[in-house]
Amino acid sequence: MPNLEHPAYPAATLLQLESLVPCRESQVSLLLSIFGERQHFSFPSIFIYGHTSSGKTYVMQTLLSTLQLPHVFVNCMECFTSRLLLEEILTQLQSCSPETEQTSQVPCDTFNDFVRLFKQAVATQELRDQTLYIVLDRAEQLREMEANILPAFLRLQELTDRNVTVVLLSEIVWELFRPNTGCFEPFTLYFPDYSIGHLQKILSQNHPPEYSADFYSAYINILLGVFYMVCRDLKELQHLAALNFSKYCEPVARGEANERDSRKLWKNIEPHLKKAMQTVYLREISSSQWEHLQHDDGEPGQLKGLSAHTHVELPYYSKFLLIAAYLASYNPVRTDKRFFLKIYWTENILFLLLAILYSIVDNRVAPTANIFSQITSLVTLQLLSTVGHNDQLDGPRYKCTVSLDFIRAVAR
Amino acid sequence: MKIEAIHFGEGENDSEDRELRFDTCQSLWNQIKLETEQIQEDLNKQLLDNLVSFLRRSHSDFQEKKTEWTCRMKSREIPTAALVLGVNVTDHDLTFRNLSEALRNNITPYIALLEAKDCPGVKNLMQKLMGQLMNCSTDVVSLEDEDSVQVSQNRIRCSMNSLIDWYKSVTKKTDSETLSKKRTSSSRHQQSPPVVVIFKDMESFTTKVLQDFIVISSQHIRELPLVLIFGIATSPMIIHSLLPHSVSSLLCIELFQSLSCKEHLSTVIDKLLLTSRFPFKLGEKVLQVLINIFLYHDFSVWNFIKGFQLCIVEHFYSQPLSVLCCQRADAKKRVNSLSHDQCENIRRLPSFRRYVERQEAEKQIALLTADNFLKETTQKLLEDLHVYHENYVSVLRCLHVFTCSLPKYPLGKQIRELHCACLENQVWETEDYESFLQLARMLNKSDLETMLQQCVEILVSSSGNEFDKAIGKLKEFLTQFHKLEAEAFQEQDVSVSSQKELQKKTDLYHLQKTLLELKDSRRSKKLTKFEMLRFEVVDYIDSLVRNYLVPADHKTLHEIVYFNTASVLRGHLNAAPRIALHTALNNPYSYLKNEALKSDGGSISNKAPDICIVYKLHLECGRLINLVDWLEAFSTVVTAVEGPNADAASSDQVDDIIHARFIRAVSELELLGFIKPSKQKTDHVARLTWGGC
């Protein structure tokens, strides 16, 4: 295990940092060596990618705050326009330097403005001496903004002529970012998924104060045994661990088993966890309902999950309209031609739909306004969808969006 | 309802009490409106209560035990209520209005209602959300700092951070307020009330908007206690199909289901129609139209009530005698002050004419000539009608007790079906009723007893006072059933003894013989006492039905309180635009009422408007219509107007004016969507419609 070493920082801080980022020591040490000393110019832009909850955001945040490096941390998801993003960075910058008094929002519409305002903001002595880090979380959102935003951020150091490093965090690879026109290539760093051993280690770290670390670690072992196949998301696993722990402790609390009776404990918790996998993990029932059930010792069977309520009650003609739409959408053209030859050439799916409707309903249907408005209601319910333009009054086309199972249930 | 009294019977003189009718109509509708609102409130109460308690729980858990281990370890999910409301989208607005009112009163002032059509992107969603939230906060802050709020609102950026800042400032303000007021008035809300965001039509939101919003807000759930409510019309499955697991795992979804709209309708019918509280009644056909629109088309209770309102307005508008459609005491007074014209109106009523014909000659003359005698009789007849209603409803309910538990529901499962059947014609003459009687004669004892018990309860609670005898009779049946129980023991003994005998016989011949005897006796078995009694009960119920469930249109003066012109209603509520268009073009007389246009069948009248002629001609064509031929035919029809003398002047050259008229008519037809220009052949247009309508 490589101990973190860096001449620029005190050993105690590094030790503390190491304890905070388990299983990510090698990445952190690489980052530290790229960063160099506080006043050194670092690499202009760094691109970090890895799967969901592989610790990108957490590691960056801990690293920057533990070492007390000046930084700005922005989630691009939240800033859905470039203007919001740039203004957010500037606002955070203002709070970074204690000397400037709190000024009000500065409007910043373009990147040009941003560069100018950025220079003003980092004018203070303190910020000029150190590297400033701008971390852009969920950087994939940048691709949806104006085309100049991403390349400009990548070479912000050059544009502003200041000691600044931009760190991009993303779940997708750099290749999907690279614009057609080319740009400055950032330093890319991959955060691999946590292995099962890593997960075990990280999850066991936070054991509840009432129980020993070994006891909790055994529990995590069982939990991972059940859930590792379907879920490697650290956050989700931690959530599940917290939800089900009280059930695991039950035999101990009742005095039926002691903390080392691992077989008994396993027998108690294993079916429970399997049930959890089918219900609460899929969010079929909510975690608070799950806790309630656990508390009352009830059977989860009493509580129907979301998917259990598939039945949709529809008005009589809506049912037929939906079936007609399904037939119109999926019937092969050949049979359509055979059965509905007369109207087929019109290419108008509305007519086809109504023709099928008339032939599948037993009694005569008057083409009333209600029938037509029902088609529109089905569209609002997303059971049908319009094809082509919404405002095309002449010959609207619809497509049936529901599955065969649904149609079967309706037809019954 | 904005109808001026002047329209009630416009152009006629005031002898038909149009102002009084208008007032009666208004007050009746107001009563019914109140009643429907009450029903709505009662039905939604359970749902709203559940939701309110869910919201109250949602964030308080975290505030109470912040330090506990599990709470620290659990990821903080956004509490979400999935509210399944059914496909009747038109009714949802009302539910949401009630919901937000209930929330505002009990939980939080911060509520935002979002609709999909306003939120094509996250940006618009945030704008809408902040706009609504910040407006509602101005209600809370006092008047003097309203200006500052207004100013800041214009400049505020639509981001989550500014929303959080706003929330902090608002809660701080209310906190200090409550402290200064020593928690007097505004303490009905919690310390930090949640912010409720309602997505009215979940299905129509785009996946991206929802996902982004949920992801963003889940990052700030600790600073901004958000609660989401998803309004779902179809099924909660939609959540999983709209949101991937990574997003839905940020939510803590609980399901809430509103009452099904069919049950809702049943309650409305029960409270509005099957009651003697309101004098106004719906005829069978009208009721059927309303119910059909509900079941076949929209499932909307709100539309049903609107249809009911239309019936009321139409009835009071078109029926001069509807002035008598009011409470009993008023009706008596109003009869006395009827004008002569109104008396004549009464005499013209078909049901009254039938009544007169049944009377003796002297009485007939008196009824037809003396207004005063007529008024007296009318009072009596109205009284009869009222009594009939009271009894009708009670007996109908009794009958429903029996029919709704029989296999295959011979007269319908719902009481509304039974009601329609009884209104339609004499129910005891239908086949279904026959099968009902047969099935009823096969009921077992315990069922029969509980049903009788229910009937007794219904009759006792009914307002009519004719039922003393019936109640007595039913109670007598019940006691007889009890007696039977005691006797049943003895019978059992008998059967047991014969069984014993059977066991004794050992040789085959005797066994066969006794078995045959037993079989015989079973076939020609005398009716047991229970069966006799059962027959009696069923017969008695039958007699009640024949007595009290006479169809309303057999009653004299039923026209006054029953609205029965279904065709008007159908025309208003279930419009058929294509049929109407076809009728107008094919038979212009039906709208223009010009005698010259009265045509007999297929021939094309030359006096008809040009467009009608062109339309009729185009009906005879195929898919593609040759414009030249069409023009020729048109010109032939039109010039025939001028008669044979114009014939001489006719040449192969078509008159310019006729040509212009033709072009105008054809373009009108194109505008109406019957034809469109075709590129397949020059000088041809394509026909777009088929069939008669």
Coordinates of C-alpha atoms in Angstrom, one line a residue, chain A residues 75 77-81 83-84 87-88 91 104-105 138 141 144 203 206-210 216 235-236 238-239 241-243 245 281-289 291-292 304-318 342-343 345-346 351 354 363-364 366-372 374 377 379-383 394, chain B residues 54 57 61 69-70 72-77 82 86-87 89 122-124 126 155 157-161 201 203-204 208 211-212 215-216 219-220 233-240 245-246 248-255 257 260-262 293-299 573-579 623 676 686-691 693:
Chain A
N75 CA -22.1 20.7 -10.7
M77 CA -26.2 19.5 -14.1
E78 CA -27.5 22.2 -11.9
C79 CA -26.3 25.0 -14.2
F80 CA -28.3 24.1 -17.2
T81 CA -27.2 27.2 -19.2
R83 CA -24.6 31.7 -18.2
L84 CA -25.6 30.1 -15.0
E87 CA -21.9 33.1 -13.0
E88 CA -21.8 30.3 -10.5
T91 CA -19.8 33.8 -7.3
S104 CA -23.8 41.4 -6.0
Q105 CA -24.3 39.2 -9.0
R138 CA -20.9 16.0 -14.5
Q141 CA -23.5 18.5 -19.6
E144 CA -24.9 20.5 -24.6
L203 CA -18.7 -0.2 3.9
N206 CA -18.8 3.2 9.1
H207 CA -20.0 0.8 11.7
P208 CA -22.7 1.8 14.2
P209 CA -21.4 2.8 17.6
E210 CA -23.5 0.2 19.5
Y216 CA -20.8 -5.1 11.2
K235 CA -24.2 4.8 -2.2
E236 CA -27.1 2.4 -2.8
Q238 CA -24.7 1.8 2.0
H239 CA -28.4 2.8 2.0
A241 CA -27.1 -1.8 4.6
A242 CA -28.5 0.9 6.8
L243 CA -32.1 -0.2 6.0
F245 CA -29.2 -3.7 9.7
Y281 CA -34.0 -2.1 -4.3
L282 CA -36.2 -1.8 -7.4
R283 CA -38.2 1.0 -5.6
E284 CA -41.3 -1.1 -5.9
I285 CA -42.0 -0.1 -2.3
S286 CA -40.3 2.9 -0.7
S287 CA -37.6 2.6 1.9
S288 CA -39.8 4.2 4.6
Q289 CA -42.5 1.6 3.9
E291 CA -38.7 0.1 7.4
H292 CA -42.3 0.2 8.6
K304 CA -48.3 -4.2 -3.3
G305 CA -45.4 -2.8 -5.3
L306 CA -45.8 -0.2 -8.0
S307 CA -45.7 -2.7 -10.7
A308 CA -48.6 -4.6 -9.2
H309 CA -51.0 -1.9 -10.3
T310 CA -50.7 -2.4 -14.0
H311 CA -54.4 -2.4 -14.7
V312 CA -55.7 0.7 -16.4
E313 CA -59.5 1.2 -16.5
L314 CA -60.5 2.8 -19.8
P315 CA -63.8 3.9 -21.2
Y316 CA -65.5 1.5 -23.5
Y317 CA -64.7 3.1 -26.8
S318 CA -61.2 4.1 -25.7
K342 CA -60.9 0.7 -49.8
I343 CA -59.2 3.2 -47.5
W345 CA -54.5 4.3 -50.3
T346 CA -55.3 7.4 -48.4
F351 CA -58.9 6.8 -41.3
L354 CA -61.4 4.5 -37.5
N363 CA -72.7 -2.1 -32.8
R364 CA -72.6 1.0 -35.0
A366 CA -71.4 7.3 -34.7
P367 CA -68.3 9.3 -35.5
T368 CA -69.0 11.9 -32.8
A369 CA -66.8 14.6 -31.5
N370 CA -66.4 12.5 -28.4
I371 CA -64.7 9.7 -30.3
F372 CA -62.2 12.1 -31.9
Q374 CA -60.8 10.4 -27.1
S377 CA -57.0 11.9 -24.6
V379 CA -52.3 10.8 -26.6
T380 CA -52.2 12.8 -23.4
L381 CA -52.1 9.6 -21.5
Q382 CA -49.1 8.5 -23.6
L383 CA -50.9 5.4 -24.8
D394 CA -54.6 17.5 -42.2
Chain B
F54 CA -47.5 11.4 4.5
R57 CA -44.1 12.4 8.2
D61 CA -38.2 11.9 10.6
W69 CA -26.5 6.2 12.9
T70 CA -29.1 4.9 10.4
R72 CA -26.6 9.3 8.8
M73 CA -25.9 6.3 6.7
K74 CA -29.1 6.2 4.7
S75 CA -29.1 8.2 1.5
R76 CA -31.6 10.9 1.8
E77 CA -34.3 10.3 -0.7
A82 CA -47.5 8.7 -6.6
G86 CA -57.6 7.4 -13.2
V87 CA -57.9 8.2 -16.8
V89 CA -58.3 13.7 -16.9
V122 CA -35.5 22.2 -17.0
K123 CA -35.0 25.9 -17.4
N124 CA -38.7 26.5 -17.9
M126 CA -37.3 26.1 -12.7
R155 CA -33.5 39.9 -11.0
R157 CA -31.6 33.8 -11.3
C158 CA -33.5 30.6 -11.9
S159 CA -31.1 28.2 -10.3
M160 CA -31.4 25.8 -7.4
N161 CA -29.0 27.9 -5.3
D201 CA -49.7 15.1 -15.6
E203 CA -47.2 11.0 -18.3
S204 CA -46.7 14.0 -20.5
K208 CA -35.1 14.3 -19.5
Q211 CA -34.6 13.2 -14.5
D212 CA -32.6 16.4 -14.5
V215 CA -31.1 14.7 -9.8
I216 CA -30.6 18.4 -9.2
Q219 CA -28.4 17.1 -4.3
H220 CA -29.9 19.8 -2.2
A233 CA -53.6 9.0 -14.9
T234 CA -52.7 5.5 -16.1
S235 CA -50.7 3.2 -13.8
P236 CA -47.8 3.7 -11.5
M237 CA -45.7 1.6 -13.8
I238 CA -45.1 4.8 -15.8
I239 CA -42.7 5.9 -13.1
H240 CA -40.4 3.0 -13.9
H245 CA -33.1 3.0 -11.8
S246 CA -30.4 5.5 -11.1
S248 CA -35.8 6.4 -9.2
S249 CA -33.4 5.3 -6.5
L250 CA -33.3 8.9 -5.4
L251 CA -36.9 8.8 -4.6
C252 CA -38.9 7.4 -1.7
I253 CA -42.1 6.7 -3.6
E254 CA -45.4 5.9 -1.8
L255 CA -48.5 5.1 -3.7
Q257 CA -54.9 5.7 -5.1
S260 CA -62.4 4.8 -8.9
C261 CA -64.5 7.1 -11.1
K262 CA -67.2 4.4 -11.4
I293 CA -71.2 9.2 -22.4
F294 CA -69.6 8.5 -19.0
L295 CA -69.0 4.8 -19.6
Y296 CA -68.2 4.8 -23.3
H297 CA -66.3 8.1 -23.7
D298 CA -64.7 9.9 -20.9
F299 CA -65.2 8.4 -17.4
L573 CA -73.2 16.7 -25.5
N574 CA -72.4 14.1 -28.1
A575 CA -72.0 16.2 -31.2
A576 CA -71.4 14.5 -34.5
P577 CA -69.8 17.1 -36.7
R578 CA -69.5 15.0 -39.8
I579 CA -73.1 13.9 -39.7
R623 CA -61.7 8.8 -56.0
K676 CA -57.9 18.3 -52.1
A686 CA -59.0 13.9 -54.9
R687 CA -62.0 13.0 -52.8
L688 CA -61.3 12.6 -49.1
T689 CA -64.4 11.2 -47.6
W690 CA -66.4 8.1 -48.1
G691 CA -69.7 6.6 -47.1
C693 CA -71.4 10.6 -43.6

